[in-house]
Short mmCIF file of C-alpha atoms and ligand atoms in Angstrom, two decimals:
data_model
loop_
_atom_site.label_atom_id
_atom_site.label_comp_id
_atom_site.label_asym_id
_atom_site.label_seq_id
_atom_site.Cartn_x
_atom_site.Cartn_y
_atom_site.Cartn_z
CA UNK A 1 13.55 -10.14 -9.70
CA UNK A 2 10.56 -10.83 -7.87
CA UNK A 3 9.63 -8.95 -4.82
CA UNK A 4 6.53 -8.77 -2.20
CA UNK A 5 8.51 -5.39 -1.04
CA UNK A 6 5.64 -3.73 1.23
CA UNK A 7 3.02 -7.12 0.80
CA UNK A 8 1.52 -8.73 3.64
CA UNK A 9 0.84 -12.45 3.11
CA UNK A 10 -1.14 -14.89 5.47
CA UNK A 11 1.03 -18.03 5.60
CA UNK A 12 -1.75 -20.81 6.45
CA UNK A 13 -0.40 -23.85 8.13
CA UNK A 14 -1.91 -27.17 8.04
CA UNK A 15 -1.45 -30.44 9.75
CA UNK A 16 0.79 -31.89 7.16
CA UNK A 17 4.02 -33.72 8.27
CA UNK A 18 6.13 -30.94 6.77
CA UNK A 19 4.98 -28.16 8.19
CA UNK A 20 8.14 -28.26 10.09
CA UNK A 21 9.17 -26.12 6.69
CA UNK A 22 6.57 -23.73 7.81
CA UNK A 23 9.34 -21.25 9.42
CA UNK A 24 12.05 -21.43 6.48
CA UNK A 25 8.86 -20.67 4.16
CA UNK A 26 8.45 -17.52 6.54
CA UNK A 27 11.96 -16.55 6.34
CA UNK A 28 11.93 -16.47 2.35
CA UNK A 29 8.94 -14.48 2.01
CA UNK A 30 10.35 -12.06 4.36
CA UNK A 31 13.86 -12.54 2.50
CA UNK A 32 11.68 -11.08 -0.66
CA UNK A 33 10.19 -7.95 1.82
CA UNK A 34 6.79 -9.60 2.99
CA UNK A 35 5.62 -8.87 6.38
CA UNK A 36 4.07 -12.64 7.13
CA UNK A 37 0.98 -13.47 9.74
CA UNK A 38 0.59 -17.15 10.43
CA UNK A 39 -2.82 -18.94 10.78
CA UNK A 40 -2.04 -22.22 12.39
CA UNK A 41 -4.92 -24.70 11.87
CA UNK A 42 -5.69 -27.63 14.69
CA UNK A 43 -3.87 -30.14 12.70
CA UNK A 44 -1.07 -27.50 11.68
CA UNK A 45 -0.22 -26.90 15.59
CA UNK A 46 0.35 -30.73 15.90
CA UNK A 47 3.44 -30.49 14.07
CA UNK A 48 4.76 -27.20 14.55
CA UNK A 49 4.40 -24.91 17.86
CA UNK A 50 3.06 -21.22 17.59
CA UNK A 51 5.96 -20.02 19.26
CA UNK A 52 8.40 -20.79 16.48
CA UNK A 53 6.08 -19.11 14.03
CA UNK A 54 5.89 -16.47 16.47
CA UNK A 55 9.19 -15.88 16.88
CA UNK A 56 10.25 -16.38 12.92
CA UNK A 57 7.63 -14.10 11.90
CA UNK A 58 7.56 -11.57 14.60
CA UNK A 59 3.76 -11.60 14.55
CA UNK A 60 1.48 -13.21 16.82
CA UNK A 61 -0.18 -16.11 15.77
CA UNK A 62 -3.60 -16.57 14.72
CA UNK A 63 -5.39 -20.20 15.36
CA UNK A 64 -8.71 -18.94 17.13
CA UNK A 65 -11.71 -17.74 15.46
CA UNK A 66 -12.93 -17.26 18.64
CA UNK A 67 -10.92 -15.00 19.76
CA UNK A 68 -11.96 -12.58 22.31
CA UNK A 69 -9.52 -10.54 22.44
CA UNK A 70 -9.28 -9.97 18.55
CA UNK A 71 -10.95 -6.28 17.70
CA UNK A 72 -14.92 -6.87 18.40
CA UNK A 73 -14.22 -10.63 18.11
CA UNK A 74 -13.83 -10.48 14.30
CA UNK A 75 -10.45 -11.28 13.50
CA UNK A 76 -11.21 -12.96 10.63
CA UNK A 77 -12.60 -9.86 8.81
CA UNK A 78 -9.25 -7.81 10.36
CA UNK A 79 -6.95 -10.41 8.69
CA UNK A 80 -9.04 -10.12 5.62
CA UNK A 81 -8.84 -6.38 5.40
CA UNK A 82 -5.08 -6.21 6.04
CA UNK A 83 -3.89 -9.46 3.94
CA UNK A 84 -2.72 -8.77 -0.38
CA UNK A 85 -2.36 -12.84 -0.68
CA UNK A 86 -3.05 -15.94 1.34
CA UNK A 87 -0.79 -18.58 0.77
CA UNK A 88 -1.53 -22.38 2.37
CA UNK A 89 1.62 -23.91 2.58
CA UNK A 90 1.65 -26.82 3.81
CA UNK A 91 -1.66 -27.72 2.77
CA UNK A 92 -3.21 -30.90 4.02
CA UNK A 93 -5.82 -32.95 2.25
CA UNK A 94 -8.47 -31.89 4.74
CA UNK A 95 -7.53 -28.21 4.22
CA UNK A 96 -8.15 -28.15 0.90
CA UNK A 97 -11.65 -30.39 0.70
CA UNK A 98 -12.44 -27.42 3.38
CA UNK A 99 -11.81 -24.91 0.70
CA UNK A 100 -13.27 -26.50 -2.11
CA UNK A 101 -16.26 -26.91 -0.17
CA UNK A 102 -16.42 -22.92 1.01
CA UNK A 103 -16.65 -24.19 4.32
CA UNK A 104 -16.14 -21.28 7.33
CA UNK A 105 -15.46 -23.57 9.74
CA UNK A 106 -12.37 -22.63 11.43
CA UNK A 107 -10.01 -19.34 11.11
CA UNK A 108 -8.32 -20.10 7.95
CA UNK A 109 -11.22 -20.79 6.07
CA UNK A 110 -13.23 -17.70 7.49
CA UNK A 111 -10.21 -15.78 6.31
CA UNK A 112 -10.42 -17.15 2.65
CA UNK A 113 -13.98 -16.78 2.38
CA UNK A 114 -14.14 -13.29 3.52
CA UNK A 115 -10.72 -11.86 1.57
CA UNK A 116 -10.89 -11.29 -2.33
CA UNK A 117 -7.06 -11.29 -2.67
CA UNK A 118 -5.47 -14.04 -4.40
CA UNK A 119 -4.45 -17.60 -2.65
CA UNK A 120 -2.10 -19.99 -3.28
CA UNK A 121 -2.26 -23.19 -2.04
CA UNK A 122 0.96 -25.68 -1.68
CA UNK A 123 -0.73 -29.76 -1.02
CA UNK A 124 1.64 -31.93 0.78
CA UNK A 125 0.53 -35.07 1.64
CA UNK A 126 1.15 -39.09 0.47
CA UNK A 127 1.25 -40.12 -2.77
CA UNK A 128 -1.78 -41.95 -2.86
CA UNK A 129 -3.93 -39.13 -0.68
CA UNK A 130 -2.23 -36.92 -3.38
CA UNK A 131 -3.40 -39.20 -6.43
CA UNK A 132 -6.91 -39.70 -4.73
CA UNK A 133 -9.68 -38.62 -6.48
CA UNK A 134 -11.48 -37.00 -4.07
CA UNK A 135 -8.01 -35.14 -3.55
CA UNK A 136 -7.89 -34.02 -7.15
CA UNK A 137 -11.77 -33.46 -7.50
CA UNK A 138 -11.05 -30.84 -5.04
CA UNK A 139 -7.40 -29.46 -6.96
CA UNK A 140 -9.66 -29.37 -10.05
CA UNK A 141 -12.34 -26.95 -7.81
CA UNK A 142 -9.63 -24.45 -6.81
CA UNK A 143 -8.76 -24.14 -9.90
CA UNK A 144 -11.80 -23.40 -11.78
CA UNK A 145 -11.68 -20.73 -9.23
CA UNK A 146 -8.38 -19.28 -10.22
CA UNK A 147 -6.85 -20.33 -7.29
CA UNK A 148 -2.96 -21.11 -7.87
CA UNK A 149 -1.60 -24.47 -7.24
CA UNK A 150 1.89 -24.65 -5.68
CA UNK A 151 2.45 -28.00 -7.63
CA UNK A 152 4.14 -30.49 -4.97
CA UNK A 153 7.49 -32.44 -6.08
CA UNK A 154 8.39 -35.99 -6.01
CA UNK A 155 10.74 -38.11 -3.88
CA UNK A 156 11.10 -39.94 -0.81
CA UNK A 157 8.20 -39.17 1.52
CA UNK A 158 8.20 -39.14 5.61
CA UNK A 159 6.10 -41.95 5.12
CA UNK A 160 8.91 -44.15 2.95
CA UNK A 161 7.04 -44.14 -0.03
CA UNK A 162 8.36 -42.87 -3.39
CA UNK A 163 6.31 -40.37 -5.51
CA UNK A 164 4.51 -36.78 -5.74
CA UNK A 165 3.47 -35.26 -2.76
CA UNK A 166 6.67 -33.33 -1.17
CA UNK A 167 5.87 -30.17 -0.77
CA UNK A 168 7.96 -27.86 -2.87
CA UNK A 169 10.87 -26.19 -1.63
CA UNK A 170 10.56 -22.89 0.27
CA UNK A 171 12.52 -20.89 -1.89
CA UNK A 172 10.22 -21.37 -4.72
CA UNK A 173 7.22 -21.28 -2.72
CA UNK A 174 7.96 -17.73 -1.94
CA UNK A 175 8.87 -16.51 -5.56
CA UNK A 176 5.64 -17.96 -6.48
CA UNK A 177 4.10 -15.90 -4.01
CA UNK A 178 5.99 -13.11 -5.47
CA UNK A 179 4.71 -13.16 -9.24
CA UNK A 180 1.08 -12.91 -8.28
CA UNK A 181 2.35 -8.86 -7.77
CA UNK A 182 3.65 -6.29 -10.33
CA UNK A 183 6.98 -5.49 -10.05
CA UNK A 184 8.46 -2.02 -11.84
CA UNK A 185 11.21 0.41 -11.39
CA UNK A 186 9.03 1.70 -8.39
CA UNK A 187 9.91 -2.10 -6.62
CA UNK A 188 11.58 -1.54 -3.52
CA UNK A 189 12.29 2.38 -3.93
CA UNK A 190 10.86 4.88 -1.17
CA UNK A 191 8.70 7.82 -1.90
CA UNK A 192 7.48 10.50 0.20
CA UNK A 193 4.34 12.03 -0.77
CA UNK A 194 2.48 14.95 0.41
CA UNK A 195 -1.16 15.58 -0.10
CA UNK A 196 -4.42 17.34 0.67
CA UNK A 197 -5.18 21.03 1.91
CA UNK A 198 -2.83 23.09 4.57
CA UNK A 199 -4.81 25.11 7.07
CA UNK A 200 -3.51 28.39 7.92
CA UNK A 201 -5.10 29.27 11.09
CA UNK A 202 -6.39 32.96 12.07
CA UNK A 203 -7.60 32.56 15.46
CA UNK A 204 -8.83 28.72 17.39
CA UNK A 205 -11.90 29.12 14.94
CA UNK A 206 -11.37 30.25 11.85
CA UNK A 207 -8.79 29.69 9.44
CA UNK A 208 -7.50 29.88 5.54
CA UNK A 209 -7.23 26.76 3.08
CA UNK A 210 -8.82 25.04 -0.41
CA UNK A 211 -11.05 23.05 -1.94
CA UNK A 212 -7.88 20.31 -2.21
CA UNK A 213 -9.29 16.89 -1.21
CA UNK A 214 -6.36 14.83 -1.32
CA UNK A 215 -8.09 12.57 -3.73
CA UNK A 216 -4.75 12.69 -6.48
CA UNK A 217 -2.04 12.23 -4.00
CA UNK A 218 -3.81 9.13 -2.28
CA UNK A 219 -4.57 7.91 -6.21
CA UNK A 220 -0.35 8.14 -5.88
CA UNK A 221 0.18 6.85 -2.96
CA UNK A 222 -2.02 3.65 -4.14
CA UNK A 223 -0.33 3.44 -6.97
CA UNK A 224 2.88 3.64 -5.47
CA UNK A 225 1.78 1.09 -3.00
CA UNK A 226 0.62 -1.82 -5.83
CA UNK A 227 3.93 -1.18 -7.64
CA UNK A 228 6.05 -2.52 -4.64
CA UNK A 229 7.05 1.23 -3.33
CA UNK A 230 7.82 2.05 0.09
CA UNK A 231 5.67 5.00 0.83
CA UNK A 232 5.68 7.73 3.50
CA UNK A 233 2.34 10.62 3.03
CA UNK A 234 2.51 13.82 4.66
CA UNK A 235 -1.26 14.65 4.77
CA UNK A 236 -3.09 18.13 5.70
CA UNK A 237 -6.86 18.36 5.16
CA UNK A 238 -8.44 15.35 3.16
CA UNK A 239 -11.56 14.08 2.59
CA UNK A 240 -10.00 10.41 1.40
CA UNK A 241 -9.48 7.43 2.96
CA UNK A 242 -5.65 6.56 4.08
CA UNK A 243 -4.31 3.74 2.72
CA UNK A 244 -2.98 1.65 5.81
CA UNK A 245 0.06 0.04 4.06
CA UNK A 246 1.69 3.70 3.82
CA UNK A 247 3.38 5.18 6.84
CA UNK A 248 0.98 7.84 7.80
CA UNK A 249 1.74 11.47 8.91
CA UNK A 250 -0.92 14.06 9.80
CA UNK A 251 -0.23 17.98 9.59
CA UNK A 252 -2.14 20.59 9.93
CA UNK A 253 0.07 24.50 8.88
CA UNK A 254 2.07 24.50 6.19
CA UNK A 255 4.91 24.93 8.57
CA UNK A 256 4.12 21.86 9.94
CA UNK A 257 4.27 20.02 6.89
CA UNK A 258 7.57 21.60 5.67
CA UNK A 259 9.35 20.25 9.00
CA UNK A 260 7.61 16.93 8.81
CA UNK A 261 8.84 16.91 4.79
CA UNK A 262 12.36 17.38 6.04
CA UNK A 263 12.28 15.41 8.92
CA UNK A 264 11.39 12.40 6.70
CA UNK A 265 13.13 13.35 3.34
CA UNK A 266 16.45 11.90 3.94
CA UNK A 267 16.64 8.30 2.46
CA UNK A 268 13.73 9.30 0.11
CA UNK A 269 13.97 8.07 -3.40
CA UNK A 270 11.26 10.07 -4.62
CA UNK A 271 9.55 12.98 -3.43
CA UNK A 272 5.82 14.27 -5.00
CA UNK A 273 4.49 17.61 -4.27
CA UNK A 274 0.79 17.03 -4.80
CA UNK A 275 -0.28 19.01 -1.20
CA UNK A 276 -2.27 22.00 -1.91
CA UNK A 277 -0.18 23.86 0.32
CA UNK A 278 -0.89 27.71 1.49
CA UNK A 279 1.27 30.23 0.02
CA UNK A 280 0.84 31.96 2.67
CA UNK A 281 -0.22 32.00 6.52
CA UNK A 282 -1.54 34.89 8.98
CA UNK A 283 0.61 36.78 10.78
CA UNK A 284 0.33 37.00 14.50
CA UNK A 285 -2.69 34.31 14.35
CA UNK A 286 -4.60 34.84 17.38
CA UNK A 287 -4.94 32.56 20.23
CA UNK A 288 -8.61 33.31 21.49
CA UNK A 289 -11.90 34.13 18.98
CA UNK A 290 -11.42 37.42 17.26
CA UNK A 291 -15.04 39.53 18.28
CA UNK A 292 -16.48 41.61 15.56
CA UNK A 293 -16.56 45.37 17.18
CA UNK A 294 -17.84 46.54 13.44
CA UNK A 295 -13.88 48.12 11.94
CA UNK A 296 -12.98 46.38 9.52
CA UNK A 297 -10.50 43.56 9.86
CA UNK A 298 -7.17 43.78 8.10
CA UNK A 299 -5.12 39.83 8.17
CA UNK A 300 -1.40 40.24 7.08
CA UNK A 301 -0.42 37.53 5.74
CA UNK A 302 3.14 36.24 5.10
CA UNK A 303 4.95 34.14 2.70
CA UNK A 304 5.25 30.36 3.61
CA UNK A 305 8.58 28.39 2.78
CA UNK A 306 8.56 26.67 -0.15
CA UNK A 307 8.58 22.86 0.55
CA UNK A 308 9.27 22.16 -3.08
CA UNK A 309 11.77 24.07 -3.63
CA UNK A 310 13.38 23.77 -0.46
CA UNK A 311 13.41 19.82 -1.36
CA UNK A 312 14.77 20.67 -4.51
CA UNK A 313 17.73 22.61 -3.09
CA UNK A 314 18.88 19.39 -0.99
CA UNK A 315 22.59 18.21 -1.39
CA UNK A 316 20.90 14.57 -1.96
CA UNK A 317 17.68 15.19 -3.17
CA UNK A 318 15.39 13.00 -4.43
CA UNK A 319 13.68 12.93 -7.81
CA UNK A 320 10.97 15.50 -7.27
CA UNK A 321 7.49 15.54 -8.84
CA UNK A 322 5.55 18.64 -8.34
CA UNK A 323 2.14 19.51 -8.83
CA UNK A 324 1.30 22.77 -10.11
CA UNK A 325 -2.55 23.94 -10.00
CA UNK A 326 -3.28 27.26 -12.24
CA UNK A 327 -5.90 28.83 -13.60
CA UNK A 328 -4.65 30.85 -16.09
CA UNK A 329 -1.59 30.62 -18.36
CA UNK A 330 -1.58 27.69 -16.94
CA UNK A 331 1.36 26.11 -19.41
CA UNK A 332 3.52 29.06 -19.24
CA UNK A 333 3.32 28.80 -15.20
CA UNK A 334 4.23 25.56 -15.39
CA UNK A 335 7.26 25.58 -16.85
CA UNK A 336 8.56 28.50 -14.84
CA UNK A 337 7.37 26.55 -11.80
CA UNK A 338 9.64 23.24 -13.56
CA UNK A 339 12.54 25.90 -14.18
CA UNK A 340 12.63 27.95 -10.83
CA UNK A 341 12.47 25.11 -8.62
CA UNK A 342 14.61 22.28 -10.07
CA UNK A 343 12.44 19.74 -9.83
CA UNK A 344 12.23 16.51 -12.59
CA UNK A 345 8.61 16.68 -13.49
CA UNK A 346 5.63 18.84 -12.90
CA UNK A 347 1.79 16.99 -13.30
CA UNK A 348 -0.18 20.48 -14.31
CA UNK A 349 -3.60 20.57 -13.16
CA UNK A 350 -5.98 23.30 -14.91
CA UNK A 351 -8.22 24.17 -11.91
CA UNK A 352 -10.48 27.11 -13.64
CA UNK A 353 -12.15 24.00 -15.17
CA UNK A 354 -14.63 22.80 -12.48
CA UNK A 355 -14.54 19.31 -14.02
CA UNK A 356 -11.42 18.36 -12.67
CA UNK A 357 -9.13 18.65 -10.41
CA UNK A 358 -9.86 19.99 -6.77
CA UNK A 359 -12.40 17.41 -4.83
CA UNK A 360 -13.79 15.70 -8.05
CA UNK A 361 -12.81 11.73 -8.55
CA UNK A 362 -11.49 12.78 -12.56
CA UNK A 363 -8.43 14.36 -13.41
CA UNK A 364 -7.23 15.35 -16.91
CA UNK A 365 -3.15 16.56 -16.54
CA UNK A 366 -0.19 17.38 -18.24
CA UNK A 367 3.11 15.82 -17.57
CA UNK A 368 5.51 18.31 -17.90
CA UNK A 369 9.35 17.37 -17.77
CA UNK A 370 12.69 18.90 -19.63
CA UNK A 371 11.63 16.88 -22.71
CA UNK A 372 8.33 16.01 -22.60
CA UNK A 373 4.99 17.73 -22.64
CA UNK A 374 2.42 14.81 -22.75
CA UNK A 375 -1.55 15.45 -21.88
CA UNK A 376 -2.75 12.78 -19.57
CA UNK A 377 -6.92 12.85 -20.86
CA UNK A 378 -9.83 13.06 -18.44
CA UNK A 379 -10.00 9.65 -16.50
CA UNK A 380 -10.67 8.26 -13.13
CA UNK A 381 -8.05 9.82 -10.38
CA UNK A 382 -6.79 6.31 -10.30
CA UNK A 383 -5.98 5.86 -13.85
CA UNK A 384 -4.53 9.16 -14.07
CA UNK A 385 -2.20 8.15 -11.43
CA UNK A 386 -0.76 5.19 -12.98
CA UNK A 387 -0.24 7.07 -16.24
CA UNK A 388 1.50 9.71 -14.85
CA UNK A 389 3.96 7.01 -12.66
CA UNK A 390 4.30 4.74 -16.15
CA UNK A 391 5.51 7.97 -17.61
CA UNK A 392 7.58 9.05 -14.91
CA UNK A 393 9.17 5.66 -14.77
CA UNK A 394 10.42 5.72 -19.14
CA UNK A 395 11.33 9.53 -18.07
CA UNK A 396 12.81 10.20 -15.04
CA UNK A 397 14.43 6.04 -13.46
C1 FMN B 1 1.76 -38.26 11.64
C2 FMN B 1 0.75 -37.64 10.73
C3 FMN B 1 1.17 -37.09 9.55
C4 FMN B 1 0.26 -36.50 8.67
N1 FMN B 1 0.71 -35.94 7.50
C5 FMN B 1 -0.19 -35.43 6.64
C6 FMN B 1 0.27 -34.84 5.42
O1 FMN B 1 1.46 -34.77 5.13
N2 FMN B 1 -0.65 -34.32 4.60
C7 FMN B 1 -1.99 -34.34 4.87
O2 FMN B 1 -2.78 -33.86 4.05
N3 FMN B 1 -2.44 -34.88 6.02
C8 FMN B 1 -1.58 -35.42 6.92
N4 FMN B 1 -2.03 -35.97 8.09
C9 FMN B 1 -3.47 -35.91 8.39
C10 FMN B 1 -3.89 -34.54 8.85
O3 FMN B 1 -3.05 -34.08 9.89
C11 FMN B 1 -5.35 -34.54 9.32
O4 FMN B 1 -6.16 -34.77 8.20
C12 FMN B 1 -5.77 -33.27 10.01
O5 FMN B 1 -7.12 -33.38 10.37
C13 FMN B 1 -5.57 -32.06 9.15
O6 FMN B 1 -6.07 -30.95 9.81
P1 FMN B 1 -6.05 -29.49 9.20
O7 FMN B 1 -6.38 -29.59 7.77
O8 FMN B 1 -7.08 -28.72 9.98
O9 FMN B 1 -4.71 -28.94 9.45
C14 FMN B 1 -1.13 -36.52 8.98
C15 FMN B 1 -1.53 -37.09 10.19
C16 FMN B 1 -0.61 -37.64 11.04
C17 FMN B 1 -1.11 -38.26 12.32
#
C-alpha cells in the first residue's frame, strides 16, 4: 500500500479547465497521510477560488511571490525547505513551457527551481494543445530531467472534443505521488525517540553531563522520518540539527526527560533509548553559585530513574530499542543490560574507542537482540542508522 504518511507535498494549480479537481486531488493525498500546501498560479485562480483550497487543505494558500508578509519576503525558499515532492496537477500548457524553460517567474516556478525534491507534473489541456509539438518538445524536456509525467487519459473534453488530454483521475494522481517514497514496516507506525546528553545541574552555573552529541539518535529519527514513521524526539543537549518533520521536545535533567518519555509514550509503537542519559544527578543542587572558601567540596549524587526500564515495565509497552555505551566488557554488559531491562534490542556502542561513537559523524555497532548478535561496521551515522532499522524491521515487526 502506498503511503505519503508524514510527507508534505506542494499541490501546484494551474489555469486548466479542470482544476475544479484540484480539491478532490487534495483530499486523496491527505486520504494517503500528506499534509498538502497549494500554490495557485494566475491562471489556476481563474477556475478555482483560494478559499476552497484553503478550506480542503487547511493551509493557507500560496499565489504571491511577493509576499510581504511571508518570513523576510522569501516564501519561495520556505516552501522549498519544507516541501518532500511538488506535484502540478492540473498542469496547463503554459505551466509546463515555464518549467521546461527554468523560468522563475512567478511562485510556482521559484518553488521548483529552488527545491531538489522530486516533481510530478499532471498536463491537462485539449487534444491538439496536448499533441502540439511545442507541447511535447517541452514533455520530452521534463523528462530528460527525471521529472515524472502524470500521463493524462482520453475521453470527452470540456471543450467537446474526443481524445488525450483529461487529466487523470485523482485517486491515481495521489498514489503516484505516493511511489516516489519508500514504504516499509516503519510506514505509518509511531516512534518515540530520545537523544543527546542530560544535564544534571549543581548550582545555576555548573553542572554534570557527556560528550553525547545527539548525532545517532537524529541519524534515527531521519531514518525513521524517510521510511514513512511518525516520530516524536525527546532531546537533552545536542549539537545536531532537528529535523522539522518530527514533533520536537526539549529537556534539560534527566528527570525531565523521564516525565516527558511518559507523558508521550502511550500510543507509541516504538520506543529507542539512544539519550545519553545521567545515571545520576546532585543532590540538593543549589540555587545560587557555590563560592570556593578553599574545603574541599563533596557532591552526593543520587540514582536517576531508569527511563528504559521504566518503559520496559509498561502494561502496553512498545517495542524498545536501547542503546548501551561501555567501555569495557562491553558485550557482556550488553546483554545483561538486554536481560535486566526487557527490552527487544540493544545497538552497543564501544565508546573507549575514540573513533566512534560520542560526537564523531561514524559509528561502528552491534545489534544485539534474543537471537541475534550482528556487527554493524564503521560507516557514516546515517548508514549505520538504516542498517540497524533494516535489521530491526526482519527482527523485531
Ligand atoms: C476557459 C478556458 C479554459 C482553459 N483550459 C485550459 C486547459 O485545460 N489547459 C491548458 O493548458 N490551458 C487552458 N487554458 C489556457 C490557460 O488558462 C492559459 O494559458 C493561462 O495563461 C495559464 O496560466 P498558468 O499556466 O499560469 O496557470 C484555458 C483558458 C480558458 C479561457
Amino acid at each position: 500500500m502506498n503511503s505519503l504518511t508524514n510527507k508534505h507535498i506542494i499541490l501546484g494549480v494551474s489555469g486548466s479547465i479542470s482544476a475544479y479537481k484540484a480539491p478532490d486531488i487534495v483530499r486523496r493525498l491527505q486520504d494517503l497521510g500528506a499534509q498538502v500546501k497549494v500554490i495557485l498560479t494566475k491562471g489556476g485562480a481563474k477556475f478555482i477560488t483560494e478559499l476552497s483550497l484553503q478550506s480542503i487543505s487547511k493551509n493557507k494558500v500560496h499565489y504571491n511571490l511577493w509576499d510581504e508578509d511571508a518570513k523576510l519576503g522569501m516564501e519561495h525558499i520556505e516552501l522549498a525547505k519544507w516541501v518532500d515532492a511538488i506535484l502540478i496537477a492540473p498542469a496547463s500548457a503554459n505551466t509546463i513551457a515555464n518549467i521546461a524553460l527554468g523560468k522563475a517567474n512567478d511562485l510556482l516556478s521559484s518553488v521548483i527551481l529552488v527545491s531538489d525534491t522530486p516533481l510530478l507534473i499532471a498536463p491537462a489541456m485539449n487534444l491538439k494543445m496536448y499533441q502540439s509539438h511545442a507541447l511535447q518538445d517541452n514533455l520530452s524536456t521534463l523528462i530528460s530531467r527525471h521529472i515524472i509525467i502524470i500521463k493524462p487519459e482520453s475521453g470527452e473534453q470540456a471543450c467537446g472534443d474526443v481524445g488525450i488530454g483529461r487529466l487523470a483521475e485523482p485517486l491515481s494522481i495521489a498514489k503516484q505521488t505516493a511511489s516516489q517514497f519508500i514504504n516499509t514496516k516503519l510506514t505509518g507506525k509511531k516512534v518515540l525517540i530520545t537523544l543527546g546528553a542530560t544535564i544534571e545541574a549543581i548550582d545555576p552555573v555548573r553542572f554534570i553531563s557527556n560528550h553525547s552529541s545527539g548525532k545517532m539518535g537524529m541519524a534515527l529519527v531521519n531514518a525513521c522520518i524517510e521510511m514513512g514513521a511518525s516520530v516524536t524526539c525527546i532531546y537533552g543537549n545536542i549539537t545536531t540539527i532537528l529535523n522539522p518533520k518530527s514533533n520536537n521536545i526539549p529537556i534539560i535533567s534527566a528527570q525531565q526527560m523521564h516525565t516527558k518519555v511518559m507523558d508521550n509514550i502511550t500510543g507509541q509503537d516504538i520506543f529507542i533509548a539512544c539519550a545519553a542519559v545521567s545515571d545520576f544527578f546532585v543532590k540538593n543542587a543549589k540555587n545560587q553559585k557555590i563560592k570556593k572558601d578553599g574545603k574541599n567540596l563533596i557532591l552526593e549524587l543520587l540514582p536517576n530513574k531508569d527511563i528504559l526500564a521504566d518503559v520496559c515495565k509498561l502494561k502496553e509497552k512498545p517495542i524498545c530499542i536501547g542503546f548501551a555505551a561501555e567501555t569495557q566488557n562491553t558485550l557482556k554488559k550488553a546483554k545483561k543490560k538486554l536481560k535486566n531491562k526487557g527490552c527487544d534490542a540493544i545497538i552497543l556502542n564501544d565508546v573507549s574507542n575514540a573513533y566512534f561513537g560520542f560526537n564523531v559523524d561514524e559509528n561502528e555497532v552491534v545489534f544485539l537482540s534474543q537471537n541475534l548478535n550482528k556487527k554493524i561496521a564503521k560507516k557514516s551515522k546515517k548508514k549505520v542508522a538504516k542498517k540497524i532499522l533494516e535489521i530491526f524491521i526482519k527482527e523485531c515487526l
